[in-house]
Tab-separated table of C-alpha atoms in Angstrom:
chain	number	residue	atom	x	y	z
B	17	UNK	CA	-52.942	136.665	101.054
B	18	UNK	CA	-50.799	134.848	103.521
B	19	UNK	CA	-49.705	131.545	102.153
B	20	UNK	CA	-52.211	130.146	104.557
B	21	UNK	CA	-53.736	126.718	104.360
B	22	UNK	CA	-57.228	126.189	105.647
B	23	UNK	CA	-56.213	123.476	108.056
B	24	UNK	CA	-52.757	124.362	109.270
B	25	UNK	CA	-51.017	127.070	111.194
B	26	UNK	CA	-49.087	129.888	109.577
B	27	UNK	CA	-45.843	128.143	110.380
B	28	UNK	CA	-46.935	125.048	108.494
B	29	UNK	CA	-48.196	127.184	105.670
B	30	UNK	CA	-44.894	128.987	105.458
B	31	UNK	CA	-43.170	125.704	104.768
B	32	UNK	CA	-45.601	124.970	101.975
B	33	UNK	CA	-47.242	122.048	103.757
B	34	UNK	CA	-50.908	121.387	103.368
B	35	UNK	CA	-53.063	118.620	104.677
B	36	UNK	CA	-55.267	117.314	101.913
B	37	UNK	CA	-56.632	114.153	103.469
B	38	UNK	CA	-60.161	114.867	104.603
B	39	UNK	CA	-61.875	111.507	104.857
B	40	UNK	CA	-59.378	109.818	107.122
B	41	UNK	CA	-58.991	108.093	110.459
B	42	UNK	CA	-57.661	110.550	113.024
B	43	UNK	CA	-55.023	109.986	115.710
B	44	UNK	CA	-57.651	108.917	118.219
B	45	UNK	CA	-59.082	106.364	115.822
B	46	UNK	CA	-62.221	108.390	115.145
B	47	UNK	CA	-63.749	108.990	111.738
B	48	UNK	CA	-66.476	111.292	110.469
B	49	UNK	CA	-69.628	110.793	112.447
B	50	UNK	CA	-67.651	110.021	115.585
B	51	UNK	CA	-67.244	106.315	114.854
B	52	UNK	CA	-64.441	104.807	116.912
B	53	UNK	CA	-62.147	102.532	114.922
B	54	UNK	CA	-59.193	100.411	115.949
B	55	UNK	CA	-55.770	101.889	115.347
B	56	UNK	CA	-53.174	99.131	115.277
B	57	UNK	CA	-49.549	99.727	115.975
B	58	UNK	CA	-47.422	100.759	113.004
B	59	UNK	CA	-44.179	98.941	112.311
B	60	UNK	CA	-40.681	100.180	111.689
B	61	UNK	CA	-38.881	98.799	108.662
B	62	UNK	CA	-35.764	99.382	106.640
B	63	UNK	CA	-35.888	100.050	102.901
B	64	UNK	CA	-34.028	97.303	101.086
B	65	UNK	CA	-34.474	98.341	97.461
B	66	UNK	CA	-36.907	98.039	94.582
B	67	UNK	CA	-37.651	95.217	92.158
B	68	UNK	CA	-40.464	94.062	89.924
B	69	UNK	CA	-43.129	91.497	90.616
B	70	UNK	CA	-45.426	89.717	88.216
B	71	UNK	CA	-48.997	88.968	89.191
B	72	UNK	CA	-51.312	86.196	87.970
B	73	UNK	CA	-52.764	88.457	85.280
B	74	UNK	CA	-49.314	88.782	83.724
B	75	UNK	CA	-48.921	92.459	84.631
B	76	UNK	CA	-45.704	93.744	86.156
B	77	UNK	CA	-45.662	95.854	89.305
B	78	UNK	CA	-42.856	97.906	90.833
B	79	UNK	CA	-42.343	96.786	94.420
B	80	UNK	CA	-40.248	98.132	97.254
B	81	UNK	CA	-38.787	95.636	99.715
B	82	UNK	CA	-39.033	96.644	103.348
B	83	UNK	CA	-37.450	94.516	106.051
B	84	UNK	CA	-38.726	94.588	109.608
B	85	UNK	CA	-35.504	94.292	111.566
B	86	UNK	CA	-35.800	93.265	115.222
B	87	UNK	CA	-38.914	95.337	115.911
B	88	UNK	CA	-39.890	95.156	119.579
B	89	UNK	CA	-42.347	96.956	121.841
B	90	UNK	CA	-40.269	98.809	124.431
B	91	UNK	CA	-42.618	100.992	126.427
B	92	UNK	CA	-46.383	101.086	126.630
B	93	UNK	CA	-48.064	104.358	127.548
B	94	UNK	CA	-51.569	104.284	128.998
B	95	UNK	CA	-54.239	106.778	129.990
B	96	UNK	CA	-53.455	106.304	133.714
B	97	UNK	CA	-49.704	106.719	133.556
B	98	UNK	CA	-49.202	109.179	130.676
B	99	UNK	CA	-52.637	110.465	129.715
B	100	UNK	CA	-52.868	108.756	126.331
B	101	UNK	CA	-52.465	105.329	124.757
B	102	UNK	CA	-49.257	104.784	122.811
B	103	UNK	CA	-46.524	102.254	122.208
B	104	UNK	CA	-42.843	102.951	121.984
B	105	UNK	CA	-41.305	100.632	119.416
B	106	UNK	CA	-37.613	99.985	118.962
B	107	UNK	CA	-35.946	98.850	115.774
B	108	UNK	CA	-32.545	97.312	115.128
B	109	UNK	CA	-30.572	95.621	117.898
B	110	UNK	CA	-27.606	97.573	119.203
B	111	UNK	CA	-24.672	96.329	121.244
B	112	UNK	CA	-25.025	97.180	124.965
B	113	UNK	CA	-21.415	98.370	125.089
B	114	UNK	CA	-22.456	101.228	122.819
B	115	UNK	CA	-25.205	102.502	125.085
B	116	UNK	CA	-25.269	104.595	128.222
B	117	UNK	CA	-26.380	103.103	131.531
B	118	UNK	CA	-29.518	105.217	131.468
B	119	UNK	CA	-30.502	103.881	128.070
B	120	UNK	CA	-29.742	100.284	129.096
B	121	UNK	CA	-31.900	100.609	132.216
B	122	UNK	CA	-34.768	101.881	130.090
B	123	UNK	CA	-34.677	98.718	127.980
B	124	UNK	CA	-34.131	96.416	130.958
B	125	UNK	CA	-37.132	97.886	132.730
B	126	UNK	CA	-39.410	96.988	129.828
B	127	UNK	CA	-37.916	93.559	129.045
B	128	UNK	CA	-36.585	94.606	125.659
B	129	UNK	CA	-33.224	94.400	123.927
B	130	UNK	CA	-31.235	97.587	123.342
B	131	UNK	CA	-32.342	99.198	120.094
B	132	UNK	CA	-30.855	101.584	117.529
B	133	UNK	CA	-33.934	103.711	116.988
B	134	UNK	CA	-37.072	104.341	119.041
B	135	UNK	CA	-40.398	105.443	117.656
B	136	UNK	CA	-43.603	106.231	119.499
B	137	UNK	CA	-46.990	105.569	117.949
B	138	UNK	CA	-50.455	106.500	119.142
B	139	UNK	CA	-52.778	103.503	119.204
B	140	UNK	CA	-56.205	102.671	120.561
B	141	UNK	CA	-56.583	100.734	123.796
B	142	UNK	CA	-57.493	97.412	122.182
B	143	UNK	CA	-54.294	97.425	120.141
B	144	UNK	CA	-51.883	97.674	123.061
B	145	UNK	CA	-49.266	94.961	123.479
B	146	UNK	CA	-47.201	93.972	126.510
B	147	UNK	CA	-43.705	95.495	126.589
B	148	UNK	CA	-41.055	93.202	125.106
B	149	UNK	CA	-43.349	91.762	122.425
B	150	UNK	CA	-41.595	91.096	119.145
B	151	UNK	CA	-43.340	92.474	116.083
B	152	UNK	CA	-42.905	90.752	112.757
B	153	UNK	CA	-43.929	91.181	109.136
B	154	UNK	CA	-46.971	88.946	109.783
B	155	UNK	CA	-48.549	92.016	111.376
B	156	UNK	CA	-49.522	93.008	107.827
B	157	UNK	CA	-51.663	91.116	105.348
B	158	UNK	CA	-51.031	91.059	101.589
B	159	UNK	CA	-53.666	93.058	99.787
B	160	UNK	CA	-54.051	95.649	102.534
B	161	UNK	CA	-53.301	99.338	102.125
B	162	UNK	CA	-50.568	101.026	104.122
B	163	UNK	CA	-49.036	104.459	104.499
B	164	UNK	CA	-45.270	104.688	104.573
B	165	UNK	CA	-43.441	107.569	106.216
B	166	UNK	CA	-39.766	108.278	105.868
B	167	UNK	CA	-37.175	110.984	105.472
B	168	UNK	CA	-36.940	111.764	101.758
B	169	UNK	CA	-33.664	111.807	99.890
B	170	UNK	CA	-31.726	115.004	100.344
B	171	UNK	CA	-31.269	117.099	97.240
B	172	UNK	CA	-29.159	119.852	98.769
B	173	UNK	CA	-29.556	123.489	97.867
B	174	UNK	CA	-31.853	123.531	94.863
B	175	UNK	CA	-33.105	126.232	92.593
B	176	UNK	CA	-36.680	127.315	92.267
B	177	UNK	CA	-37.404	125.295	89.123
B	178	UNK	CA	-36.554	121.934	90.680
B	179	UNK	CA	-37.754	122.785	94.184
B	180	UNK	CA	-41.123	124.339	93.380
B	181	UNK	CA	-41.627	123.511	89.701
B	182	UNK	CA	-41.386	127.095	88.469
B	183	UNK	CA	-41.361	127.639	84.725
B	184	UNK	CA	-38.281	129.838	84.455
B	185	UNK	CA	-37.804	132.338	81.642
B	186	UNK	CA	-37.052	131.791	77.929
B	187	UNK	CA	-33.538	130.789	76.941
B	188	UNK	CA	-33.199	133.508	74.305
B	189	UNK	CA	-34.980	136.607	72.975
B	190	UNK	CA	-32.951	138.996	75.089
B	191	UNK	CA	-33.588	137.561	78.568
B	192	UNK	CA	-30.438	138.353	80.500
B	193	UNK	CA	-28.936	136.329	83.312
B	194	UNK	CA	-32.253	134.940	84.566
B	195	UNK	CA	-33.270	131.785	82.773
B	196	UNK	CA	-33.963	129.653	85.852
B	197	UNK	CA	-34.687	132.265	88.466
B	198	UNK	CA	-37.937	132.944	90.273
B	199	UNK	CA	-38.865	136.252	88.670
B	200	UNK	CA	-40.886	138.809	90.601
B	201	UNK	CA	-41.307	138.531	94.397
B	202	UNK	CA	-44.615	140.410	94.560
B	203	UNK	CA	-46.184	143.835	94.192
B	204	UNK	CA	-45.264	147.256	95.584
B	205	UNK	CA	-48.285	149.496	96.090
B	206	UNK	CA	-50.578	147.175	97.995
B	207	UNK	CA	-48.153	145.226	100.139
B	208	UNK	CA	-44.626	146.450	99.643
B	209	UNK	CA	-43.118	143.372	101.212
B	210	UNK	CA	-42.434	139.751	100.477
B	211	UNK	CA	-44.926	137.334	102.050
B	212	UNK	CA	-43.614	134.743	104.507
B	213	UNK	CA	-43.440	131.398	102.785
B	214	UNK	CA	-42.626	132.901	99.381
B	215	UNK	CA	-41.270	130.028	97.308
B	216	UNK	CA	-37.574	130.523	96.768
B	217	UNK	CA	-34.431	128.481	96.255
B	218	UNK	CA	-33.158	126.606	99.275
B	219	UNK	CA	-32.582	123.241	100.838
B	220	UNK	CA	-34.699	120.531	99.269
B	221	UNK	CA	-35.366	117.022	100.437
B	222	UNK	CA	-34.328	115.320	103.668
B	223	UNK	CA	-37.808	116.012	105.028
B	224	UNK	CA	-40.427	113.733	106.411
B	225	UNK	CA	-42.717	112.503	103.635
B	226	UNK	CA	-45.707	110.174	103.911
B	227	UNK	CA	-46.922	108.224	100.914
B	228	UNK	CA	-50.546	107.167	101.355
B	229	UNK	CA	-52.370	104.137	100.104
B	230	UNK	CA	-49.690	101.668	99.034
B	231	UNK	CA	-50.847	98.093	98.601
B	232	UNK	CA	-48.912	95.249	100.157
B	233	UNK	CA	-47.899	92.797	97.469
B	234	UNK	CA	-45.954	90.134	99.353
B	235	UNK	CA	-45.374	89.272	102.968
B	236	UNK	CA	-42.375	87.027	103.665
B	237	UNK	CA	-42.682	85.960	107.324
B	238	UNK	CA	-39.504	83.876	107.317
B	239	UNK	CA	-37.324	86.856	106.381
B	240	UNK	CA	-39.628	89.540	107.833
B	241	UNK	CA	-39.872	91.285	104.475
B	242	UNK	CA	-42.848	93.224	103.155
B	243	UNK	CA	-43.045	94.003	99.450
B	244	UNK	CA	-45.099	97.128	98.909
B	245	UNK	CA	-46.363	98.195	95.485
B	246	UNK	CA	-44.861	101.518	94.471
B	247	UNK	CA	-42.090	103.721	95.756
B	248	UNK	CA	-41.412	104.936	99.282
B	249	UNK	CA	-39.491	108.011	100.420
B	250	UNK	CA	-35.808	107.899	101.196
B	251	UNK	CA	-32.697	106.002	100.270
B	252	UNK	CA	-31.888	102.328	100.773
B	253	UNK	CA	-31.285	101.421	104.455
B	254	UNK	CA	-33.635	104.215	105.467
B	255	UNK	CA	-35.897	103.752	108.516
B	256	UNK	CA	-39.563	103.826	107.554
B	257	UNK	CA	-42.791	103.782	109.514
B	258	UNK	CA	-45.470	101.585	108.028
B	259	UNK	CA	-48.996	102.052	109.304
B	260	UNK	CA	-52.417	100.888	108.187
B	261	UNK	CA	-53.742	103.430	105.716
B	262	UNK	CA	-55.730	106.256	107.268
B	263	UNK	CA	-57.765	106.992	104.129
B	264	UNK	CA	-61.314	105.944	104.965
B	265	UNK	CA	-61.856	103.869	101.809
B	266	UNK	CA	-58.599	102.015	102.407
B	267	UNK	CA	-59.385	101.574	106.074
B	268	UNK	CA	-62.712	99.933	105.185
B	269	UNK	CA	-60.924	97.716	102.657
B	270	UNK	CA	-58.475	96.663	105.379
B	271	UNK	CA	-61.293	95.910	107.824
B	272	UNK	CA	-62.887	93.576	105.295
B	273	UNK	CA	-59.577	91.682	105.055
B	274	UNK	CA	-59.453	91.096	108.788
B	275	UNK	CA	-56.157	92.372	110.150
B	276	UNK	CA	-54.662	90.723	113.248
B	277	UNK	CA	-55.345	92.974	116.265
B	278	UNK	CA	-53.191	93.767	118.228
B	279	UNK	CA	-50.667	91.769	116.185
B	280	UNK	CA	-50.197	88.341	114.588
B	281	UNK	CA	-49.977	85.404	116.972
B	282	UNK	CA	-46.857	83.329	117.326
B	283	UNK	CA	-46.710	80.344	115.015
B	284	UNK	CA	-46.377	76.914	116.682
B	285	UNK	CA	-43.802	74.444	115.343
B	286	UNK	CA	-46.366	72.241	113.524
B	287	UNK	CA	-47.788	75.054	111.386
B	288	UNK	CA	-44.436	76.719	110.835
B	289	UNK	CA	-43.908	75.543	107.259
B	290	UNK	CA	-47.235	76.674	105.879
B	291	UNK	CA	-47.568	79.867	107.903
B	292	UNK	CA	-44.031	81.094	107.226
B	293	UNK	CA	-44.234	80.637	103.442
B	294	UNK	CA	-44.317	83.659	101.147
B	295	UNK	CA	-47.803	85.223	100.993
B	296	UNK	CA	-48.959	87.014	97.862
B	297	UNK	CA	-51.792	89.454	97.303
B	298	UNK	CA	-54.974	87.694	96.106
B	299	UNK	CA	-55.596	88.254	92.382
B	300	UNK	CA	-59.098	89.610	93.060
B	301	UNK	CA	-57.525	92.779	94.476
B	302	UNK	CA	-55.541	93.488	91.342
B	303	UNK	CA	-57.109	95.010	88.273
B	304	UNK	CA	-56.442	93.092	85.064
B	305	UNK	CA	-55.045	95.738	82.706
B	306	UNK	CA	-55.373	93.536	79.646
B	307	UNK	CA	-59.137	93.044	79.513
B	308	UNK	CA	-60.628	94.880	76.586
B	309	UNK	CA	-64.044	96.454	77.016
B	310	UNK	CA	-66.290	96.012	74.020
B	311	UNK	CA	-68.148	99.191	73.270
Q	5	UNK	CA	-23.653	85.456	109.600
Q	6	UNK	CA	-22.395	86.493	106.169
Q	7	UNK	CA	-18.655	87.027	105.821
Q	8	UNK	CA	-17.557	90.627	105.396
Q	9	UNK	CA	-16.317	90.119	101.851
Q	10	UNK	CA	-19.591	88.553	100.688
Q	11	UNK	CA	-22.156	90.928	102.138
Q	12	UNK	CA	-22.842	92.610	98.843
Q	13	UNK	CA	-23.871	89.285	97.288
Q	14	UNK	CA	-27.363	88.010	97.881
Q	15	UNK	CA	-27.891	84.293	98.466
Q	16	UNK	CA	-30.867	82.146	99.324
Q	17	UNK	CA	-30.219	79.418	101.860
Q	18	UNK	CA	-33.134	77.146	102.760
Q	19	UNK	CA	-35.682	79.887	102.305
Q	20	UNK	CA	-33.657	82.492	104.202
Q	21	UNK	CA	-32.317	85.503	102.314
Q	22	UNK	CA	-28.774	86.485	103.219
Q	23	UNK	CA	-26.379	89.239	102.212
Q	24	UNK	CA	-27.819	91.653	99.672
Q	25	UNK	CA	-31.527	91.172	100.422
Q	26	UNK	CA	-32.848	92.711	97.209
Q	27	UNK	CA	-30.528	90.554	95.105
Q	28	UNK	CA	-31.429	87.439	97.098
Q	29	UNK	CA	-35.134	88.216	96.663
Q	30	UNK	CA	-34.628	88.472	92.900
Q	31	UNK	CA	-32.736	85.151	92.858
Q	32	UNK	CA	-35.635	83.529	94.657
Q	33	UNK	CA	-38.108	85.090	92.206
Q	34	UNK	CA	-36.063	83.723	89.294
Q	35	UNK	CA	-36.117	80.238	90.852
Q	36	UNK	CA	-39.858	80.452	91.437
Q	37	UNK	CA	-40.593	81.618	87.879
Q	38	UNK	CA	-38.264	79.009	86.347
Q	39	UNK	CA	-39.864	76.241	88.410
Q	40	UNK	CA	-43.298	77.290	87.175
Q	41	UNK	CA	-42.410	76.749	83.507
Q	42	UNK	CA	-41.671	73.641	81.453
Q	43	UNK	CA	-37.854	73.505	80.984
Q	44	UNK	CA	-38.041	71.366	77.839
Q	45	UNK	CA	-39.887	74.180	76.053
Q	46	UNK	CA	-37.059	76.635	76.592
Q	47	UNK	CA	-33.935	76.374	74.467
Q	48	UNK	CA	-30.697	78.185	75.110
Q	49	UNK	CA	-29.858	80.789	72.539
Q	50	UNK	CA	-27.306	83.447	71.834
Q	51	UNK	CA	-27.210	86.735	69.961
Q	52	UNK	CA	-27.469	86.115	66.220
Q	53	UNK	CA	-29.571	82.950	66.489
Q	54	UNK	CA	-33.008	82.642	64.916
Q	55	UNK	CA	-35.626	82.111	67.605
Q	56	UNK	CA	-39.356	81.691	67.974
Q	57	UNK	CA	-41.155	82.767	71.144
Q	58	UNK	CA	-44.602	81.528	72.097
Q	59	UNK	CA	-46.460	83.701	74.572
Q	60	UNK	CA	-49.949	84.180	75.940
Q	61	UNK	CA	-52.110	86.703	74.126
Q	62	UNK	CA	-52.776	89.243	76.871
Q	63	UNK	CA	-55.935	90.509	75.180
Q	64	UNK	CA	-57.573	87.124	74.756
Q	65	UNK	CA	-56.641	84.615	77.445
Q	66	UNK	CA	-56.457	81.026	76.282
Q	67	UNK	CA	-54.877	82.027	72.982
Q	68	UNK	CA	-51.154	81.773	72.255
Q	69	UNK	CA	-49.225	84.038	69.912
Q	70	UNK	CA	-45.900	83.401	68.248
Q	71	UNK	CA	-43.206	85.855	67.328
Q	72	UNK	CA	-39.915	84.874	65.777
Q	73	UNK	CA	-36.827	86.645	64.619
Q	74	UNK	CA	-33.111	87.100	64.888
Q	75	UNK	CA	-31.940	87.754	68.420
Q	76	UNK	CA	-30.114	91.056	68.109
Q	77	UNK	CA	-29.444	91.684	71.783
Q	78	UNK	CA	-29.547	90.132	75.248
Q	79	UNK	CA	-29.759	92.231	78.382
Q	80	UNK	CA	-29.624	91.636	82.085
Q	81	UNK	CA	-27.314	88.634	82.319
Q	82	UNK	CA	-28.431	86.606	85.299
Q	83	UNK	CA	-30.865	89.140	86.719
Q	84	UNK	CA	-34.644	89.126	87.128
Q	85	UNK	CA	-35.087	91.686	84.346
Q	86	UNK	CA	-33.141	89.515	81.911
Q	87	UNK	CA	-34.478	90.261	78.439
Q	88	UNK	CA	-33.769	89.880	74.761
Q	89	UNK	CA	-34.747	91.567	71.535
Q	90	UNK	CA	-35.899	89.851	68.352
Q	91	UNK	CA	-35.913	91.459	64.944
Q	92	UNK	CA	-37.928	90.243	61.980
Q	93	UNK	CA	-39.312	91.542	58.715
Q	94	UNK	CA	-43.107	91.073	58.876
Q	95	UNK	CA	-45.630	92.232	56.265
Q	96	UNK	CA	-43.098	94.537	54.629
Q	97	UNK	CA	-42.089	96.212	57.908
Q	98	UNK	CA	-39.065	95.649	60.126
Q	99	UNK	CA	-40.297	94.808	63.629
Q	100	UNK	CA	-38.378	94.510	66.882
Q	101	UNK	CA	-39.898	92.989	69.996
Q	102	UNK	CA	-38.314	93.163	73.422
Q	103	UNK	CA	-39.196	90.190	75.639
Q	104	UNK	CA	-38.566	89.807	79.356
Q	105	UNK	CA	-37.077	86.344	79.759
Q	106	UNK	CA	-38.745	85.435	83.049
Q	107	UNK	CA	-42.148	86.912	82.230
Q	108	UNK	CA	-44.842	84.381	83.164
Q	109	UNK	CA	-46.693	84.919	79.876
Q	110	UNK	CA	-43.827	83.424	77.836
Q	111	UNK	CA	-44.604	79.742	77.336
Q	112	UNK	CA	-41.737	78.598	75.143
Q	113	UNK	CA	-38.611	79.616	73.258
Q	114	UNK	CA	-37.387	77.469	70.399
Q	115	UNK	CA	-34.102	77.799	68.577
Q	116	UNK	CA	-34.590	77.546	64.806
Q	117	UNK	CA	-31.095	78.138	63.541
Q	118	UNK	CA	-27.784	79.024	65.129
Q	119	UNK	CA	-25.949	82.105	63.875
Q	120	UNK	CA	-24.173	81.710	60.552
Q	121	UNK	CA	-22.379	85.056	60.338
Q	122	UNK	CA	-18.762	85.246	61.454
Q	123	UNK	CA	-19.430	88.517	63.329
Q	124	UNK	CA	-18.350	88.539	66.961
Q	125	UNK	CA	-20.588	91.159	68.511
Q	126	UNK	CA	-22.578	91.229	71.713
Q	127	UNK	CA	-25.286	93.329	70.093
Q	128	UNK	CA	-26.373	93.088	66.459
Q	129	UNK	CA	-27.807	96.559	65.985
Q	130	UNK	CA	-26.043	96.726	62.590
Q	131	UNK	CA	-28.877	94.560	61.193
Q	132	UNK	CA	-31.112	97.637	61.321
Q	133	UNK	CA	-29.118	99.119	58.448
Q	134	UNK	CA	-28.952	95.908	56.484
Q	135	UNK	CA	-31.455	94.847	53.807
Q	136	UNK	CA	-34.492	92.943	55.162
Q	137	UNK	CA	-33.448	89.552	53.860
Q	138	UNK	CA	-30.561	89.524	56.371
Q	139	UNK	CA	-32.961	89.397	59.299
Q	140	UNK	CA	-36.091	87.804	57.884
Q	141	UNK	CA	-37.058	84.623	59.713
Q	142	UNK	CA	-39.803	82.272	58.535
Q	143	UNK	CA	-40.951	78.969	59.945
Q	144	UNK	CA	-43.643	76.370	59.578
Q	145	UNK	CA	-46.035	75.755	62.452
Q	146	UNK	CA	-45.530	71.967	62.089
Q	147	UNK	CA	-41.787	72.253	62.773
Q	148	UNK	CA	-42.365	73.980	66.104
Q	149	UNK	CA	-42.356	71.893	69.261
Q	150	UNK	CA	-43.779	74.720	71.370
Q	151	UNK	CA	-46.831	74.314	73.628
Q	152	UNK	CA	-50.291	74.631	72.175
Q	153	UNK	CA	-53.236	76.002	74.175
Q	154	UNK	CA	-55.532	73.409	75.706
Q	155	UNK	CA	-58.955	73.306	74.014
């Protein structure tokens, strides 16, 4: 009777959040059956906009451009010092004159440049990097699946029809003053109250949203841009967290591709031209929508 | 560093994208798609001209199809989604086809006849209300200099 989800607490349920992903890689890198998998560090990127991309089959795909801007490992947390393995990653260089001495010392201590935003990510021990390491778009491989997390676009105070998808009431036939309202709030005899989490009008958007299972279409190492197939939450110039997909099927697909653990190596001068060229997803990963099945 | 007045414009300089990144990416895509096609097979055309487009048959690869007609509209200017619309009267039915100019499945565009009407319009939607003979376009396969599929 509570708006209670099977997996979450009442507080989470009250906000209408449910966790649907069952077959996934957990925060510790474990999957069903207790198998330990490698959790690489996610990256922080900025949403640049959306365009279209054509593949070799001739089909068109919507892609979102994400630019990895000055992503650097700032602090590394280990089992001995903090009790868990994690990396603190900074994104976007910031002028030292705009930072407090305490903040500057934090960056100096870990050999990193002052950053605009800091994010902490849980990783497994084999994916740890030394502090000060620069992360680039080569961390990801075209054809792999990623999850993108960001703050969704704010919609302000919205009514129940837009916010929760309610049906409203008919426009005519005598219905007075309540065409878009929520209708009844519940019963009287059995409960006599309104349940916590009852869907009502209120602030919509500007919440953290994760989109699972997006395929990486292009990786542009020279400009540190990742083109991801589909849409991601938030507005342009929004900070996004890109991580390897936690869905088990996608994780297995990524393993078969061979992702660079802990991150891609630096490219020497001789191989620079070929390694820094634009990489596209192999055609074998894309379904040809034009083939006609004879019945 | 990009000057303050030019940050909204995207440019590609020796592989590096500057300014408006999305716009610069699209410019680079346009260059890549244009470089991949034979420039002699693509004629310039304007609204009102009679054009023939040869494109790959998506259902049967290795086979080319041709569609021709009067160009009644051009969209997108210099952008990646630049497109145009052709209208023709085929088998007793008026047909309009919207083509994306930079689509990789378009193999050639040939100009048959420049516009003869004195109308100065950017879009020729008025042809939809005109009798079919105003927008019927016919051609002979021998006159076309468009690519043919390799056997």
